[in-house]
mmCIF file of C-alpha atoms in Angstrom:
data_model
loop_
_atom_site.group_PDB
_atom_site.id
_atom_site.type_symbol
_atom_site.label_atom_id
_atom_site.label_comp_id
_atom_site.label_asym_id
_atom_site.label_seq_id
_atom_site.Cartn_x
_atom_site.Cartn_y
_atom_site.Cartn_z
ATOM 1 C CA UNK M 1 5.151 148.847 -120.102
ATOM 2 C CA UNK M 2 1.896 149.097 -121.971
ATOM 3 C CA UNK M 3 -0.909 151.098 -119.153
ATOM 4 C CA UNK M 4 -3.126 149.203 -120.373
ATOM 5 C CA UNK M 5 -2.127 146.087 -119.220
ATOM 6 C CA UNK M 6 -1.346 147.620 -115.256
ATOM 7 C CA UNK M 7 -4.595 149.186 -115.343
ATOM 8 C CA UNK M 8 -3.794 152.756 -115.334
ATOM 9 C CA UNK M 9 -4.332 155.642 -117.014
ATOM 10 C CA UNK M 10 -1.675 158.094 -116.206
ATOM 11 C CA UNK M 11 1.852 156.633 -116.918
ATOM 12 C CA UNK M 12 3.092 158.498 -114.275
ATOM 13 C CA UNK M 13 1.462 155.606 -112.016
ATOM 14 C CA UNK M 14 2.911 152.834 -113.997
ATOM 15 C CA UNK M 15 5.552 151.415 -111.570
ATOM 16 C CA UNK M 16 6.451 148.369 -114.230
ATOM 17 C CA UNK M 17 9.248 148.782 -116.141
ATOM 18 C CA UNK M 18 10.006 144.969 -117.893
ATOM 19 C CA UNK M 19 8.540 142.150 -117.555
ATOM 20 C CA UNK M 20 10.496 138.233 -118.393
ATOM 21 C CA UNK M 21 9.084 134.528 -118.228
ATOM 22 C CA UNK M 22 11.345 132.563 -116.930
ATOM 23 C CA UNK M 23 10.408 128.215 -116.347
ATOM 24 C CA UNK M 24 7.859 126.714 -114.080
ATOM 25 C CA UNK M 25 5.605 129.850 -113.474
ATOM 26 C CA UNK M 26 8.526 132.224 -112.534
ATOM 27 C CA UNK M 27 9.108 135.534 -114.299
ATOM 28 C CA UNK M 28 11.198 138.294 -113.464
ATOM 29 C CA UNK M 29 10.521 141.387 -113.656
ATOM 30 C CA UNK M 30 11.331 145.316 -113.186
ATOM 31 C CA UNK M 31 10.153 148.499 -110.749
ATOM 32 C CA UNK M 32 10.123 152.200 -110.534
ATOM 33 C CA UNK M 33 9.105 152.960 -106.543
ATOM 34 C CA UNK M 34 8.749 157.336 -107.447
ATOM 35 C CA UNK M 35 10.520 159.278 -104.918
ATOM 36 C CA UNK M 36 6.775 161.458 -104.825
ATOM 37 C CA UNK M 37 5.863 158.477 -102.629
ATOM 38 C CA UNK M 38 7.665 158.306 -99.743
ATOM 39 C CA UNK M 39 6.378 158.875 -96.609
ATOM 40 C CA UNK M 40 5.672 161.907 -94.173
ATOM 41 C CA UNK M 41 8.168 160.104 -90.911
ATOM 42 C CA UNK M 42 11.815 160.996 -91.672
ATOM 43 C CA UNK M 43 14.420 159.712 -89.497
ATOM 44 C CA UNK M 44 17.119 162.277 -88.620
ATOM 45 C CA UNK M 45 20.370 161.050 -89.299
ATOM 46 C CA UNK M 46 23.677 163.242 -87.760
ATOM 47 C CA UNK M 47 25.805 163.908 -90.668
ATOM 48 C CA UNK M 48 29.438 166.022 -90.141
ATOM 49 C CA UNK M 49 30.913 168.374 -93.448
ATOM 50 C CA UNK M 50 33.940 170.314 -93.470
ATOM 51 C CA UNK M 51 31.994 173.574 -92.355
ATOM 52 C CA UNK M 52 30.169 171.476 -90.266
ATOM 53 C CA UNK M 53 27.960 169.345 -88.113
ATOM 54 C CA UNK M 54 24.381 168.784 -88.750
ATOM 55 C CA UNK M 55 21.605 166.752 -89.864
ATOM 56 C CA UNK M 56 20.313 164.820 -92.525
ATOM 57 C CA UNK M 57 16.538 163.630 -93.332
ATOM 58 C CA UNK M 58 16.609 159.823 -94.907
ATOM 59 C CA UNK M 59 13.715 159.295 -96.431
ATOM 60 C CA UNK M 60 11.723 155.922 -97.142
ATOM 61 C CA UNK M 61 9.248 154.485 -99.493
ATOM 62 C CA UNK M 62 5.500 154.369 -98.609
ATOM 63 C CA UNK M 63 5.290 150.258 -97.811
ATOM 64 C CA UNK M 64 1.751 149.888 -99.661
ATOM 65 C CA UNK M 65 3.879 149.987 -103.334
ATOM 66 C CA UNK M 66 4.629 147.068 -102.007
ATOM 67 C CA UNK M 67 0.810 146.013 -102.251
ATOM 68 C CA UNK M 68 0.597 148.147 -105.551
ATOM 69 C CA UNK M 69 3.289 146.087 -107.205
ATOM 70 C CA UNK M 70 1.941 143.135 -107.031
ATOM 71 C CA UNK M 71 -1.181 144.612 -107.671
ATOM 72 C CA UNK M 72 0.625 145.365 -111.213
ATOM 73 C CA UNK M 73 2.291 142.101 -111.293
ATOM 74 C CA UNK M 74 -0.556 139.596 -111.114
ATOM 75 C CA UNK M 75 -2.534 141.522 -113.805
ATOM 76 C CA UNK M 76 0.493 142.078 -116.505
ATOM 77 C CA UNK M 77 1.594 138.273 -115.937
ATOM 78 C CA UNK M 78 -1.999 137.332 -116.314
ATOM 79 C CA UNK M 79 -2.701 139.306 -119.824
ATOM 80 C CA UNK M 80 0.929 139.080 -121.345
ATOM 81 C CA UNK M 81 2.025 135.791 -120.380
ATOM 82 C CA UNK M 82 -0.597 133.647 -119.283
ATOM 83 C CA UNK M 83 -3.204 133.931 -122.469
ATOM 84 C CA UNK M 84 -6.224 136.443 -120.199
ATOM 85 C CA UNK M 85 -7.431 138.396 -122.950
ATOM 86 C CA UNK M 86 -7.368 142.321 -122.382
ATOM 87 C CA UNK M 87 -11.644 142.617 -121.531
ATOM 88 C CA UNK M 88 -10.736 139.903 -118.577
ATOM 89 C CA UNK M 89 -11.726 141.750 -115.211
ATOM 90 C CA UNK M 90 -9.386 140.737 -112.433
ATOM 91 C CA UNK M 91 -11.176 140.081 -108.221
ATOM 92 C CA UNK M 92 -8.661 140.602 -106.100
ATOM 93 C CA UNK M 93 -9.288 137.831 -103.011
ATOM 94 C CA UNK M 94 -5.780 138.787 -100.650
ATOM 95 C CA UNK M 95 -3.423 140.538 -101.060
ATOM 96 C CA UNK M 96 -0.305 140.928 -98.038
ATOM 97 C CA UNK M 97 3.203 142.266 -97.986
ATOM 98 C CA UNK M 98 6.576 142.160 -95.232
ATOM 99 C CA UNK M 99 8.646 144.567 -95.174
ATOM 100 C CA UNK M 100 12.597 144.789 -93.322
ATOM 101 C CA UNK M 101 12.897 148.084 -92.360
ATOM 102 C CA UNK M 102 16.291 147.537 -91.524
ATOM 103 C CA UNK M 103 16.653 146.704 -95.404
ATOM 104 C CA UNK M 104 13.928 149.350 -97.612
ATOM 105 C CA UNK M 105 15.879 151.345 -99.860
ATOM 106 C CA UNK M 106 16.521 155.297 -99.092
ATOM 107 C CA UNK M 107 14.629 157.257 -100.936
ATOM 108 C CA UNK M 108 17.243 159.342 -103.215
ATOM 109 C CA UNK M 109 17.374 160.390 -106.332
ATOM 110 C CA UNK M 110 14.696 160.542 -108.660
ATOM 111 C CA UNK M 111 13.408 156.524 -108.875
ATOM 112 C CA UNK M 112 14.257 153.715 -106.830
ATOM 113 C CA UNK M 113 15.001 150.339 -108.949
ATOM 114 C CA UNK M 114 12.881 147.104 -107.904
ATOM 115 C CA UNK M 115 13.699 143.623 -108.479
ATOM 116 C CA UNK M 116 10.222 141.360 -108.291
ATOM 117 C CA UNK M 117 11.014 137.704 -108.609
ATOM 118 C CA UNK M 118 7.792 136.510 -109.201
ATOM 119 C CA UNK M 119 6.089 133.089 -108.904
ATOM 120 C CA UNK M 120 3.083 131.865 -109.746
ATOM 121 C CA UNK M 121 1.077 128.565 -108.159
ATOM 122 C CA UNK M 122 -2.001 127.547 -106.550
ATOM 123 C CA UNK M 123 -3.251 128.396 -110.158
ATOM 124 C CA UNK M 124 -7.229 127.081 -110.549
ATOM 125 C CA UNK M 125 -8.564 126.427 -114.276
ATOM 126 C CA UNK M 126 -11.874 125.690 -115.775
ATOM 127 C CA UNK M 127 -12.408 123.707 -118.984
ATOM 128 C CA UNK M 128 -12.841 125.698 -122.215
ATOM 129 C CA UNK M 129 -11.420 129.084 -120.774
ATOM 130 C CA UNK M 130 -8.437 130.985 -122.596
ATOM 131 C CA UNK M 131 -6.859 131.421 -119.418
ATOM 132 C CA UNK M 132 -6.641 130.500 -114.915
ATOM 133 C CA UNK M 133 -9.757 131.513 -113.846
ATOM 134 C CA UNK M 134 -7.815 132.497 -110.258
ATOM 135 C CA UNK M 135 -4.157 132.518 -109.376
ATOM 136 C CA UNK M 136 -2.152 133.187 -106.442
ATOM 137 C CA UNK M 137 1.097 135.086 -107.152
ATOM 138 C CA UNK M 138 4.514 135.259 -104.889
ATOM 139 C CA UNK M 139 7.082 138.298 -104.675
ATOM 140 C CA UNK M 140 10.418 138.883 -103.126
ATOM 141 C CA UNK M 141 11.638 142.257 -103.374
ATOM 142 C CA UNK M 142 15.127 143.577 -103.678
ATOM 143 C CA UNK M 143 16.965 146.553 -104.515
ATOM 144 C CA UNK M 144 20.705 147.272 -105.618
ATOM 145 C CA UNK M 145 21.303 143.403 -105.087
ATOM 146 C CA UNK M 146 19.336 143.592 -101.526
ATOM 147 C CA UNK M 147 16.312 141.805 -101.021
ATOM 148 C CA UNK M 148 13.811 143.490 -98.539
ATOM 149 C CA UNK M 149 10.495 142.632 -98.839
ATOM 150 C CA UNK M 150 7.946 139.862 -99.424
ATOM 151 C CA UNK M 151 4.070 140.193 -101.321
ATOM 152 C CA UNK M 152 1.750 137.629 -101.748
ATOM 153 C CA UNK M 153 -1.893 138.070 -103.418
ATOM 154 C CA UNK M 154 -4.724 136.013 -105.358
ATOM 155 C CA UNK M 155 -6.222 137.261 -108.318
ATOM 156 C CA UNK M 156 -9.826 136.060 -110.142
ATOM 157 C CA UNK M 157 -10.296 135.971 -113.692
ATOM 158 C CA UNK M 158 -13.342 136.643 -114.926
ATOM 159 C CA UNK M 159 -14.781 137.784 -118.434
ATOM 160 C CA UNK M 160 -16.290 141.233 -119.149
ATOM 161 C CA UNK M 161 -19.547 139.629 -119.244
ATOM 162 C CA UNK M 162 -19.180 137.085 -116.066
ATOM 163 C CA UNK M 163 -18.284 140.238 -114.122
ATOM 164 C CA UNK M 164 -20.778 142.343 -115.784
ATOM 165 C CA UNK M 165 -23.338 139.620 -114.989
ATOM 166 C CA UNK M 166 -21.893 138.393 -111.014
ATOM 167 C CA UNK M 167 -21.802 142.315 -110.067
ATOM 168 C CA UNK M 168 -25.239 143.213 -111.569
ATOM 169 C CA UNK M 169 -26.677 146.684 -111.325
ATOM 170 C CA UNK M 170 -24.055 147.717 -109.755
ATOM 171 C CA UNK M 171 -21.294 147.382 -112.314
ATOM 172 C CA UNK M 172 -22.002 150.548 -114.008
ATOM 173 C CA UNK M 173 -21.380 152.531 -110.172
ATOM 174 C CA UNK M 174 -19.158 155.038 -109.652
ATOM 175 C CA UNK M 175 -17.940 157.689 -106.564
ATOM 176 C CA UNK M 176 -19.966 159.642 -104.941
ATOM 177 C CA UNK M 177 -18.900 161.159 -101.733
ATOM 178 C CA UNK M 178 -20.419 160.353 -98.535
ATOM 179 C CA UNK M 179 -21.619 162.882 -95.818
ATOM 180 C CA UNK M 180 -18.894 162.844 -92.966
ATOM 181 C CA UNK M 181 -18.672 164.784 -89.691
ATOM 182 C CA UNK M 182 -14.998 166.304 -89.951
ATOM 183 C CA UNK M 183 -11.501 164.405 -91.001
ATOM 184 C CA UNK M 184 -8.376 163.626 -89.052
ATOM 185 C CA UNK M 185 -5.374 165.323 -90.188
ATOM 186 C CA UNK M 186 -2.658 164.532 -92.172
ATOM 187 C CA UNK M 187 -0.339 164.158 -88.956
ATOM 188 C CA UNK M 188 -2.344 161.822 -87.114
ATOM 189 C CA UNK M 189 -2.801 159.964 -90.126
ATOM 190 C CA UNK M 190 0.394 160.074 -91.000
ATOM 191 C CA UNK M 191 0.613 160.976 -94.644
ATOM 192 C CA UNK M 192 1.664 164.040 -96.237
ATOM 193 C CA UNK M 193 -1.648 165.653 -97.639
ATOM 194 C CA UNK M 194 -4.787 166.549 -96.435
ATOM 195 C CA UNK M 195 -5.979 165.199 -99.576
ATOM 196 C CA UNK M 196 -4.350 161.723 -98.911
ATOM 197 C CA UNK M 197 -6.867 161.280 -95.423
ATOM 198 C CA UNK M 198 -8.889 158.419 -96.317
ATOM 199 C CA UNK M 199 -11.119 158.605 -93.456
ATOM 200 C CA UNK M 200 -14.779 160.808 -92.086
ATOM 201 C CA UNK M 201 -15.906 160.471 -89.216
ATOM 202 C CA UNK M 202 -19.572 159.532 -88.737
ATOM 203 C CA UNK M 203 -22.502 161.264 -86.293
ATOM 204 C CA UNK M 204 -21.741 158.375 -83.927
ATOM 205 C CA UNK M 205 -17.533 159.013 -84.355
ATOM 206 C CA UNK M 206 -17.457 155.695 -85.738
ATOM 207 C CA UNK M 207 -15.149 155.830 -88.532
ATOM 208 C CA UNK M 208 -15.946 155.670 -91.887
ATOM 209 C CA UNK M 209 -13.335 154.477 -95.016
ATOM 210 C CA UNK M 210 -13.968 158.154 -96.725
ATOM 211 C CA UNK M 211 -11.666 158.980 -99.138
ATOM 212 C CA UNK M 212 -11.067 162.817 -99.214
ATOM 213 C CA UNK M 213 -10.149 162.890 -102.859
ATOM 214 C CA UNK M 214 -11.352 160.472 -104.599
ATOM 215 C CA UNK M 215 -9.505 162.266 -108.074
ATOM 216 C CA UNK M 216 -6.685 160.965 -105.810
ATOM 217 C CA UNK M 217 -4.438 160.288 -108.799
ATOM 218 C CA UNK M 218 -2.679 157.020 -106.599
ATOM 219 C CA UNK M 219 -6.593 155.252 -105.573
ATOM 220 C CA UNK M 220 -8.282 156.691 -108.174
ATOM 221 C CA UNK M 221 -6.382 156.440 -110.832
ATOM 222 C CA UNK M 222 -9.160 155.364 -112.797
ATOM 223 C CA UNK M 223 -13.023 155.189 -111.997
ATOM 224 C CA UNK M 224 -13.979 152.155 -110.110
ATOM 225 C CA UNK M 225 -18.073 150.401 -109.332
ATOM 226 C CA UNK M 226 -16.314 149.305 -105.587
ATOM 227 C CA UNK M 227 -13.928 151.144 -103.081
ATOM 228 C CA UNK M 228 -10.692 149.387 -104.598
ATOM 229 C CA UNK M 229 -9.167 147.222 -101.861
ATOM 230 C CA UNK M 230 -5.697 149.611 -102.015
ATOM 231 C CA UNK M 231 -7.821 151.863 -100.015
ATOM 232 C CA UNK M 232 -9.323 149.650 -97.587
ATOM 233 C CA UNK M 233 -5.977 148.954 -96.571
ATOM 234 C CA UNK M 234 -4.232 152.321 -96.393
ATOM 235 C CA UNK M 235 -7.724 153.590 -94.583
ATOM 236 C CA UNK M 236 -7.043 150.723 -92.552
ATOM 237 C CA UNK M 237 -3.525 151.231 -91.399
ATOM 238 C CA UNK M 238 -4.973 155.029 -91.005
ATOM 239 C CA UNK M 239 -7.254 153.671 -88.351
ATOM 240 C CA UNK M 240 -4.444 151.868 -86.863
ATOM 241 C CA UNK M 241 -3.020 155.152 -86.666
ATOM 242 C CA UNK M 242 -5.668 156.944 -84.860
ATOM 243 C CA UNK M 243 -6.624 153.745 -82.671
ATOM 244 C CA UNK M 244 -2.525 153.686 -81.701
ATOM 245 C CA UNK M 245 -1.355 156.586 -80.959
ATOM 246 C CA UNK M 246 0.668 156.314 -84.764
ATOM 247 C CA UNK M 247 1.663 152.813 -83.445
ATOM 248 C CA UNK M 248 5.324 152.755 -85.364
ATOM 249 C CA UNK M 249 6.078 152.528 -88.625
ATOM 250 C CA UNK M 250 4.147 149.730 -90.927
ATOM 251 C CA UNK M 251 5.931 146.648 -91.930
ATOM 252 C CA UNK M 252 3.678 144.583 -92.662
ATOM 253 C CA UNK M 253 -0.550 143.807 -93.632
ATOM 254 C CA UNK M 254 -3.089 140.571 -94.854
ATOM 255 C CA UNK M 255 -5.973 141.649 -96.498
ATOM 256 C CA UNK M 256 -9.321 138.935 -97.358
ATOM 257 C CA UNK M 257 -11.462 140.334 -99.243
ATOM 258 C CA UNK M 258 -14.657 139.122 -98.458
ATOM 259 C CA UNK M 259 -17.022 140.213 -101.021
ATOM 260 C CA UNK M 260 -17.542 143.718 -102.468
ATOM 261 C CA UNK M 261 -17.260 146.466 -99.972
ATOM 262 C CA UNK M 262 -20.040 149.125 -102.449
ATOM 263 C CA UNK M 263 -19.946 153.439 -102.378
ATOM 264 C CA UNK M 264 -23.907 153.090 -102.034
ATOM 265 C CA UNK M 265 -23.596 152.707 -98.100
ATOM 266 C CA UNK M 266 -21.974 153.896 -95.044
ATOM 267 C CA UNK M 267 -18.711 152.190 -94.880
ATOM 268 C CA UNK M 268 -16.769 151.157 -91.034
ATOM 269 C CA UNK M 269 -13.641 150.276 -89.888
ATOM 270 C CA UNK M 270 -11.866 149.244 -86.468
ATOM 271 C CA UNK M 271 -9.003 148.094 -85.862
ATOM 272 C CA UNK M 272 -8.273 146.075 -82.530
ATOM 273 C CA UNK M 273 -4.650 145.905 -80.857
ATOM 274 C CA UNK M 274 -3.462 142.186 -80.839
ATOM 275 C CA UNK M 275 0.507 140.785 -79.450
ATOM 276 C CA UNK M 276 1.773 140.622 -82.539
ATOM 277 C CA UNK M 277 -0.590 144.105 -84.489
ATOM 278 C CA UNK M 278 -3.578 144.419 -84.987
ATOM 279 C CA UNK M 279 -6.814 143.803 -86.623
ATOM 280 C CA UNK M 280 -9.032 145.409 -88.129
ATOM 281 C CA UNK M 281 -12.283 144.760 -89.966
ATOM 282 C CA UNK M 282 -14.387 146.710 -92.712
ATOM 283 C CA UNK M 283 -18.100 146.797 -92.550
ATOM 284 C CA UNK M 284 -20.710 147.860 -94.498
ATOM 285 C CA UNK M 285 -24.926 147.420 -94.103
ATOM 286 C CA UNK M 286 -24.649 144.987 -91.039
ATOM 287 C CA UNK M 287 -22.033 142.413 -92.631
ATOM 288 C CA UNK M 288 -17.778 142.567 -92.788
ATOM 289 C CA UNK M 289 -16.333 143.020 -96.175
ATOM 290 C CA UNK M 290 -13.241 142.344 -95.471
ATOM 291 C CA UNK M 291 -10.704 141.907 -92.775
ATOM 292 C CA UNK M 292 -7.124 141.550 -92.158
ATOM 293 C CA UNK M 293 -3.949 142.424 -89.848
ATOM 294 C CA UNK M 294 -1.393 145.093 -89.579
ATOM 295 C CA UNK M 295 2.155 145.638 -87.665
ATOM 296 C CA UNK M 296 4.075 148.273 -87.245
ATOM 297 C CA UNK M 297 8.061 148.561 -86.113
ATOM 298 C CA UNK M 298 7.713 150.602 -82.999
ATOM 299 C CA UNK M 299 9.075 153.803 -82.975
ATOM 300 C CA UNK M 300 12.673 153.980 -81.235
#
């Protein structure tokens, strides 16, 4: 699978391995979820062997891989099957997923093979354009013949010229470090290492979207002229962990991007509990840039 078609620089960051167009806007794609992106929280189960009893740790993949999978699927389908030029610029309008924690695959040796059944719908065309101007994609995810999740997202497709005109001087922007007054520990936000922390604290104590590692291989595989949507989602999840004292394992989320989140001023994130989970809002310069919801499987 070409790295360029999924907008990744590193081969290790390409999740898709194969794809086939079916009919009527349906596609079948194969992906591999790497073992390296497993969650830090582990479920310990009893194990008995000839040498006696003991325990075994079961790891699961980071649920956010579902969002990255549909990001790559959307980019690939647009360019490989729907005629989008390689110079196209893709803007995510919304993304969300639901994971059945009781059915999701367990991390084993190597990677987990994931089958993606994709459907393209709500396609918008512009007269004279070589490809759709916008479309939505829905995925059904399965592993070893067992369905475990669904993902949906919408993307807008712009020409390079349209994007540059739309973004203005921000089209040449690059990530810059912000000023933070302390960060949560990895344990507080359920991540493996300090470099995975996406939050900082402002002098007032408010939470900022401020990635600890601007060269994180997963979130910053390549430069971006705005704060990526995947970073916003992960920051919101981490904010919920802080607000809810580790509310449980993520099993669903949805993000609506209202406008671009820029690098040139502080970005705040706040979460609030609801009956079904959490809502979150990302704000910059007093205006919301993204809103969404999160849901978790409660810990036993």
